[in-house]
Coordinates of N, CA and C in Angstrom, one line a residue:
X147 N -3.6 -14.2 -7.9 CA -2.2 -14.3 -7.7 C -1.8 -15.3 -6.6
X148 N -0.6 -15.6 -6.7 CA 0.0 -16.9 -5.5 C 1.3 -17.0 -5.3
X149 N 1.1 -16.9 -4.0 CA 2.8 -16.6 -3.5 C 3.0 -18.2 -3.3
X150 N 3.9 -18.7 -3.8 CA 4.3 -20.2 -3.9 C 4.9 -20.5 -2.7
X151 N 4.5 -21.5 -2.2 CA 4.8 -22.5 -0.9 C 5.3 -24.0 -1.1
X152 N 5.9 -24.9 -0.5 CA 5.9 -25.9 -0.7 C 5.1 -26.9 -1.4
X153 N 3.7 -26.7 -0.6 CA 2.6 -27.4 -1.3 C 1.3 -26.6 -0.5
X154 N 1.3 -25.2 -0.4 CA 0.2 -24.4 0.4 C 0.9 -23.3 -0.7
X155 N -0.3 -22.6 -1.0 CA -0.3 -21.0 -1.7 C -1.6 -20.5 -1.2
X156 N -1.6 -19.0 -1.1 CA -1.9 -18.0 -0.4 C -2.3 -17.2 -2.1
X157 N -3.4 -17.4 -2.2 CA -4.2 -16.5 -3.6 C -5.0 -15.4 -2.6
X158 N -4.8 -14.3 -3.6 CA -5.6 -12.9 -3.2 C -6.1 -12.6 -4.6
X159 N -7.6 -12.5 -3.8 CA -8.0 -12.0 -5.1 C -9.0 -10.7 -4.9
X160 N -10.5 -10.3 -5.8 CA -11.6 -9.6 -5.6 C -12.5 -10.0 -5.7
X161 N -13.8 -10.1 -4.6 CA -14.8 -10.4 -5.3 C -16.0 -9.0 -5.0
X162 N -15.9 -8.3 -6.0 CA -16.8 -8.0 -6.9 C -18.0 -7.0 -6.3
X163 N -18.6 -8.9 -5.9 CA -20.3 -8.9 -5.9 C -20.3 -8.3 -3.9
X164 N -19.1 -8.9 -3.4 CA -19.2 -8.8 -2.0 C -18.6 -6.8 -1.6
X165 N -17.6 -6.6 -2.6 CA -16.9 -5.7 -2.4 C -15.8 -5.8 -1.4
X166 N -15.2 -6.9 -1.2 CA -14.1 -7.7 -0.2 C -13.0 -8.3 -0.8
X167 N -12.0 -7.7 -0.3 CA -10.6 -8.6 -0.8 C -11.0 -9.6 -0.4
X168 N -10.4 -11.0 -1.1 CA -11.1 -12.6 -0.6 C -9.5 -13.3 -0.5
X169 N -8.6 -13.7 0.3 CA -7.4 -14.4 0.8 C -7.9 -16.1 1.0
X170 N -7.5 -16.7 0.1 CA -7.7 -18.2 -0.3 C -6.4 -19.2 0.5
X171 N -6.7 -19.9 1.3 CA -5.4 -20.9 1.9 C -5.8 -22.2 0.9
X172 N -4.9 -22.3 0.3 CA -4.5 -23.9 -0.3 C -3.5 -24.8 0.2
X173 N -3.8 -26.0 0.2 CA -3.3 -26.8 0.8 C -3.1 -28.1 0.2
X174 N -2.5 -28.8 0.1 CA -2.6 -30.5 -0.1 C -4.2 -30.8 -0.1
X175 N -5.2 -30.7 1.7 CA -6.0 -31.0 2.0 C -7.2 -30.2 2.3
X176 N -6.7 -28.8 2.1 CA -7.5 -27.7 2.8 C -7.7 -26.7 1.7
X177 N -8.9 -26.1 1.7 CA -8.9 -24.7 1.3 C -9.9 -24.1 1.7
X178 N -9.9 -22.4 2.4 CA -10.3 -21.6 3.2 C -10.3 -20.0 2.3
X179 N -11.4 -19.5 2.7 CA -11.5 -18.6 1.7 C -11.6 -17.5 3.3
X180 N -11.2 -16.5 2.9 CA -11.6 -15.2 4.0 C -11.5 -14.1 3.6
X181 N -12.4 -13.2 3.6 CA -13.1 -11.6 3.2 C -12.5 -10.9 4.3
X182 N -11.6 -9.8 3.8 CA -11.3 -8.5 4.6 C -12.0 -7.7 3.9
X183 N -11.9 -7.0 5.1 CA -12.8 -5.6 4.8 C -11.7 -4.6 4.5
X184 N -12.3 -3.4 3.8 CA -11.4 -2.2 3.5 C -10.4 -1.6 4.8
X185 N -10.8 -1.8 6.0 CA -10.2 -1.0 7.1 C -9.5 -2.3 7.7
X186 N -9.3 -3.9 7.4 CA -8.4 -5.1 7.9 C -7.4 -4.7 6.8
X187 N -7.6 -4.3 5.1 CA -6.8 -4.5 4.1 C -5.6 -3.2 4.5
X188 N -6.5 -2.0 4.7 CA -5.5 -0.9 4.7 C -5.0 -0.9 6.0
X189 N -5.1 -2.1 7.4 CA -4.6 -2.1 8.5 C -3.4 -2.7 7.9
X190 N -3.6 -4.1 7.5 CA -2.3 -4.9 6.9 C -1.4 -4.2 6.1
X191 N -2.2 -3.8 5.0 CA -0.7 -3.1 4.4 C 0.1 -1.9 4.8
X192 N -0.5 -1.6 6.0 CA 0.3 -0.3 6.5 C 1.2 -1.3 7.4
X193 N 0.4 -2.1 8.3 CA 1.1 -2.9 9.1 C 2.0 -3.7 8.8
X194 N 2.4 -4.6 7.1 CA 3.1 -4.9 6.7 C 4.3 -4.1 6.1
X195 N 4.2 -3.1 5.7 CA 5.3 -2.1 5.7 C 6.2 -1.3 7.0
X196 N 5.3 -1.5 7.7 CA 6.2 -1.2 9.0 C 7.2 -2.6 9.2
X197 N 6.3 -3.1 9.7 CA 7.3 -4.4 9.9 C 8.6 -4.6 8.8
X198 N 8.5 -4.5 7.9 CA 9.4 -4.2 6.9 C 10.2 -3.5 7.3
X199 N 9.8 -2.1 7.1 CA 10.9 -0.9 7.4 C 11.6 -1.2 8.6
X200 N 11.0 -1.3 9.9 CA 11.7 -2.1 11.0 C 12.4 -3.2 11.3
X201 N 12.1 -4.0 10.9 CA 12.8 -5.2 10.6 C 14.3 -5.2 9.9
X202 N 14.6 -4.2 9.2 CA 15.9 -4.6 7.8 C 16.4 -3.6 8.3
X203 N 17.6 -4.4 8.5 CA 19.5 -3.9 9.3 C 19.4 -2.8 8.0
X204 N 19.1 -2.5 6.8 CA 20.0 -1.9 5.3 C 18.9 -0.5 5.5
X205 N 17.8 -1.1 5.9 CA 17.0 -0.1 6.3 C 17.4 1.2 7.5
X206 N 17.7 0.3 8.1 CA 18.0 0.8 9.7 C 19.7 1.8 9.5
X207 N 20.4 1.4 8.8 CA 21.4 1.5 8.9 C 21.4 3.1 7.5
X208 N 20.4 3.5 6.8 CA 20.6 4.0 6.1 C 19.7 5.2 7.0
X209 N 20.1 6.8 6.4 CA 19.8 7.9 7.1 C 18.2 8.3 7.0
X210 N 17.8 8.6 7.9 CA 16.4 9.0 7.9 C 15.2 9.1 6.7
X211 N 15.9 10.7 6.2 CA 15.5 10.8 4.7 C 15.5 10.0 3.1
X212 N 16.2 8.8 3.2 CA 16.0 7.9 2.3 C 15.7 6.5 2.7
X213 N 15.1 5.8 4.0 CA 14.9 5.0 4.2 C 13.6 4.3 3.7
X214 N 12.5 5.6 3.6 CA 11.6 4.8 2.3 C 11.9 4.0 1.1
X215 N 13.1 5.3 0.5 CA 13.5 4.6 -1.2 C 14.4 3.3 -0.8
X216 N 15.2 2.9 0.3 CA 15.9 1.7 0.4 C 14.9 0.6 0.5
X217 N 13.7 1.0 1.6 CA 12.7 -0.5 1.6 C 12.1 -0.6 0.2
X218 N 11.6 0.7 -0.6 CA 11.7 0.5 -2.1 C 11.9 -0.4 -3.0
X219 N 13.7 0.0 -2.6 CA 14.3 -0.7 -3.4 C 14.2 -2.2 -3.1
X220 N 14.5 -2.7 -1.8 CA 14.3 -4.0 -1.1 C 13.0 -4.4 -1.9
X221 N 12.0 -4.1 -2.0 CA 10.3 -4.1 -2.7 C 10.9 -4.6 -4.1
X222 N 11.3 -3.9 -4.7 CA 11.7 -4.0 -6.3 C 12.9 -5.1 -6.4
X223 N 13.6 -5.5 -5.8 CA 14.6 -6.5 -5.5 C 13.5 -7.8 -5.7
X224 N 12.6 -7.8 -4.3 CA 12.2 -9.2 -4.0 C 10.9 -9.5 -5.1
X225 N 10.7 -8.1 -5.7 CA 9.7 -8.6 -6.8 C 10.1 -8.9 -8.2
X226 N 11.5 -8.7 -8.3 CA 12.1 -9.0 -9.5 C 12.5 -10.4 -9.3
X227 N 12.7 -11.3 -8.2 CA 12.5 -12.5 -7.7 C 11.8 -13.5 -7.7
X228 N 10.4 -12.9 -7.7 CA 8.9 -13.0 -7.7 C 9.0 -14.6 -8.4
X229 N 9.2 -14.8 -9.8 CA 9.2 -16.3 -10.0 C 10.0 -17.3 -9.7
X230 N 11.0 -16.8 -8.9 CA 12.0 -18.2 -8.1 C 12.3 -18.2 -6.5
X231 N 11.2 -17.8 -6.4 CA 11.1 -17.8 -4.8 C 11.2 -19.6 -4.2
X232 N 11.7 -19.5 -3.8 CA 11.9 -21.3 -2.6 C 11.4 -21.5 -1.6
X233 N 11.5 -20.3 -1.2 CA 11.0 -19.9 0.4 C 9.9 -20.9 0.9
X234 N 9.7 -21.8 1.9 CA 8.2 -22.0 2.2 C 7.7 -21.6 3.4
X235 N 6.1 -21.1 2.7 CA 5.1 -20.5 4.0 C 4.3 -21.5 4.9
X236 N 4.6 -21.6 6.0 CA 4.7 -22.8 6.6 C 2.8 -22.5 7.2
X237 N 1.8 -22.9 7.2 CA 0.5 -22.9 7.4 C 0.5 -23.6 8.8
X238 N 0.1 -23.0 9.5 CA -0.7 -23.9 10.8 C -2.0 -23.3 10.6
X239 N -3.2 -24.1 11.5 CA -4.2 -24.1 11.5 C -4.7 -24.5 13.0
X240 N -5.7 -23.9 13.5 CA -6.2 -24.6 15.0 C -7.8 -24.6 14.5
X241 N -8.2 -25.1 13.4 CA -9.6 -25.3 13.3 C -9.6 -26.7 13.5
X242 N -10.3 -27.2 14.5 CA -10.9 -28.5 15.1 C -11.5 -29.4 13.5
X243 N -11.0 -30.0 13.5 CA -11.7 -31.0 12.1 C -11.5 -30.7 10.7
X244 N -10.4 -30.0 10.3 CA -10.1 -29.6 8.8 C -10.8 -27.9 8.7
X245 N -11.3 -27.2 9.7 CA -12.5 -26.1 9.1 C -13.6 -26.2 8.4
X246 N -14.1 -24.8 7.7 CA -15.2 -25.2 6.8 C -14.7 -25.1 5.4
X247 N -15.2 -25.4 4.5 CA -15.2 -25.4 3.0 C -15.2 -24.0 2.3
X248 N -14.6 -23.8 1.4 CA -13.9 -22.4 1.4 C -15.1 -21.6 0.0
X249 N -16.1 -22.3 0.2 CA -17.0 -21.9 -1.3 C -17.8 -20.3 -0.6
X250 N -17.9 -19.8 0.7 CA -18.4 -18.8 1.0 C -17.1 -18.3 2.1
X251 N -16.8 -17.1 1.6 CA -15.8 -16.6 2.4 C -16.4 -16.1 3.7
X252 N -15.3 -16.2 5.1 CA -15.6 -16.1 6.4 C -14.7 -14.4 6.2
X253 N -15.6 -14.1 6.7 CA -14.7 -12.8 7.3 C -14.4 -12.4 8.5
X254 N -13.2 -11.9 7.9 CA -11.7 -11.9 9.0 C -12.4 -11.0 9.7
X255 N -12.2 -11.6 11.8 CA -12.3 -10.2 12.4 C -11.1 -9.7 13.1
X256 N -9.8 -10.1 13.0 CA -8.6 -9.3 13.4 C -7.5 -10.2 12.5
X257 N -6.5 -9.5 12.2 CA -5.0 -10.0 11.5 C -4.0 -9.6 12.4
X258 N -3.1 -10.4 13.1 CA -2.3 -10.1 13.8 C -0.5 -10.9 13.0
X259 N 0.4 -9.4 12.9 CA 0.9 -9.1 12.3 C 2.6 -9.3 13.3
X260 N 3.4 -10.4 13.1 CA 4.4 -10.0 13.8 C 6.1 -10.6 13.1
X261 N 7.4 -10.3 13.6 CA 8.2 -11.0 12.9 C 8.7 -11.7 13.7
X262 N 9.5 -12.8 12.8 CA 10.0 -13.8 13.8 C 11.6 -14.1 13.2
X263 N 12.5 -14.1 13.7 CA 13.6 -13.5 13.2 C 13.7 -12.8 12.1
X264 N 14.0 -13.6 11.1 CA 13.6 -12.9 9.6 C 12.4 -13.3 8.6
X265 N 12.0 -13.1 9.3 CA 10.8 -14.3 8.6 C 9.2 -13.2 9.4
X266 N 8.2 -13.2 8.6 CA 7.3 -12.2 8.9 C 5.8 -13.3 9.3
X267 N 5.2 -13.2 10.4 CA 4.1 -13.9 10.6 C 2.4 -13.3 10.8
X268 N 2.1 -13.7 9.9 CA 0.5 -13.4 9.5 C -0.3 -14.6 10.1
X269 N -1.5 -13.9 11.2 CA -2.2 -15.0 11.7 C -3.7 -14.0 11.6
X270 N -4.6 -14.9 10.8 CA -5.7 -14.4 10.3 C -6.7 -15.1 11.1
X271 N -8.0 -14.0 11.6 CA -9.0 -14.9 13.4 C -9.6 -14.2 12.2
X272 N -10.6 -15.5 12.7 CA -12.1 -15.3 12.1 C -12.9 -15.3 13.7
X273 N -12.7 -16.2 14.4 CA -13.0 -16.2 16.2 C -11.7 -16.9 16.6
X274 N -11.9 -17.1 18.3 CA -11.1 -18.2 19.0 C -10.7 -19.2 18.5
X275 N -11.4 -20.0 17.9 CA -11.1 -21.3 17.6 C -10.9 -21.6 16.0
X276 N -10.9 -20.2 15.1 CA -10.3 -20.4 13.6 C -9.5 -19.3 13.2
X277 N -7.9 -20.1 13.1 CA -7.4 -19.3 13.0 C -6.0 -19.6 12.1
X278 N -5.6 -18.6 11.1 CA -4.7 -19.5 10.2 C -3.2 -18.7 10.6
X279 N -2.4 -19.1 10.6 CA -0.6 -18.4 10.9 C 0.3 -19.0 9.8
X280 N 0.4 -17.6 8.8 CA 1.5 -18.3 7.5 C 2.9 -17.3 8.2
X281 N 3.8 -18.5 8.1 CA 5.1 -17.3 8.5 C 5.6 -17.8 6.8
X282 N 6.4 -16.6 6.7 CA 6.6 -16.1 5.3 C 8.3 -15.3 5.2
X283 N 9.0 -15.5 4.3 CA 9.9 -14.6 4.1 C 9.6 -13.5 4.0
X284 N 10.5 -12.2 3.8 CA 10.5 -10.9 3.3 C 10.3 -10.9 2.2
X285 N 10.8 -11.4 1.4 CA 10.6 -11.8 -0.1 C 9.0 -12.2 -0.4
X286 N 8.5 -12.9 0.4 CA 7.1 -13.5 0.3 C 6.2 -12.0 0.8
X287 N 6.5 -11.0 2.3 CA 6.0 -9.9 2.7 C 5.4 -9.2 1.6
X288 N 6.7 -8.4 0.9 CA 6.9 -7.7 0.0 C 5.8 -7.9 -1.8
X289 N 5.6 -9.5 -1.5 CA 5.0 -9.9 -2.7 C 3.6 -9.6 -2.4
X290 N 2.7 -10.1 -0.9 CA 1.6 -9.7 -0.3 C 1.6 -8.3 -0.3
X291 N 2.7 -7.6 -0.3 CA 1.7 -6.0 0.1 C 1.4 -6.1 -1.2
X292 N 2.2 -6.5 -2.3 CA 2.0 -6.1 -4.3 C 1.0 -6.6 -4.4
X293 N 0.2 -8.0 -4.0 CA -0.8 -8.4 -4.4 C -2.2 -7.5 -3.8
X294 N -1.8 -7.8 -2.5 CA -3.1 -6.4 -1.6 C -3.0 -5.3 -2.6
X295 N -2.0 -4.5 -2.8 CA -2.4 -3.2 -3.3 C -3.2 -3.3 -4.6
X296 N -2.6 -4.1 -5.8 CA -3.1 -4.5 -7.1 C -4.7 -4.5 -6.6
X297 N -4.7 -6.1 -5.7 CA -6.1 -5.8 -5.4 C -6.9 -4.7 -5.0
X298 N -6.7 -3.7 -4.3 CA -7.1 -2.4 -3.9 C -7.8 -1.6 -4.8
X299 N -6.8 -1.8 -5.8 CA -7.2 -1.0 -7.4 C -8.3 -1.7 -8.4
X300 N -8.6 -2.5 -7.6 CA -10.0 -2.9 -8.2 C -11.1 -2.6 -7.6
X301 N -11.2 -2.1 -6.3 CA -11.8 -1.8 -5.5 C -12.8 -0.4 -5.9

């Protein structure tokens, strides 16, 4: 699956043989492959639903006991969306020389998870010096927890 970008998309997929969700950066110039583990996958998707729930005024503004079914609903909104998204996920990169070649996945050892006005930012370390930052819409959030979880179910 691929959450559409300008000219960068963000595929999640399974592989299988490793037993690893595998998160693919495409690019014009670049492509990067990286293996989370079960306890990075179920960090992010809890971590991306918070950020969610916190984040949204409609959320915030609605009473205690139904503020799950409104981010829900927000979920089912932005995935009935899903094919005309515009949004673009803006990629930076601090790997010195393009990185490596994406034919063996690097596995991730921390994802750090934050928002930036409205807009949600995913920055994936493999170490110090490789590290990828997609900032993304809510619309885009929402589409990543659907793809993570899908993938989970293959798991």
């Amino acid at each position: 699956m691929t959450v559409p970008g300008a000219d960068q998309h963000l595929d999640i997929g399974y592989d299988a043989i490793q037993d690893r969700v595998v998160v693919i950066y495409r690019t014009t110039g670049d492509r990067r492959a990286y293996a989370l583990t079960r306890r990075l996958v179920r960090g992010l998707l809890s971590g991306l639903v918070t950020v969610l729930m916190r984040s949204s005024d409609i959320v915030a503004r609605a009473s205690t006991d139904v503020r799950s079914d409104v981010l829900l609903f927000e979920h089912m909104n932005a995935m009935s969306r899903r094919t005309v998204l515009t949004a673009d996920m803006n990629l930076q990169s601090s790997v010195p020389n393009g990185g490596k070649p994406a034919d063996v996945p690097q596995l991730l050892h921390q994802i750090d998870l934050a928002m930036q006005k409205d807009q949600v930012r995913l920055t994936f370390v493999v170490n110090d010096l490789d590290k990828i930052s997609v900032v993304m819409s809510r619309d885009n959030a929402h589409q990543i927890v659907s793809m993570l979880y899908e993938r989970t179910l293959l798991a």
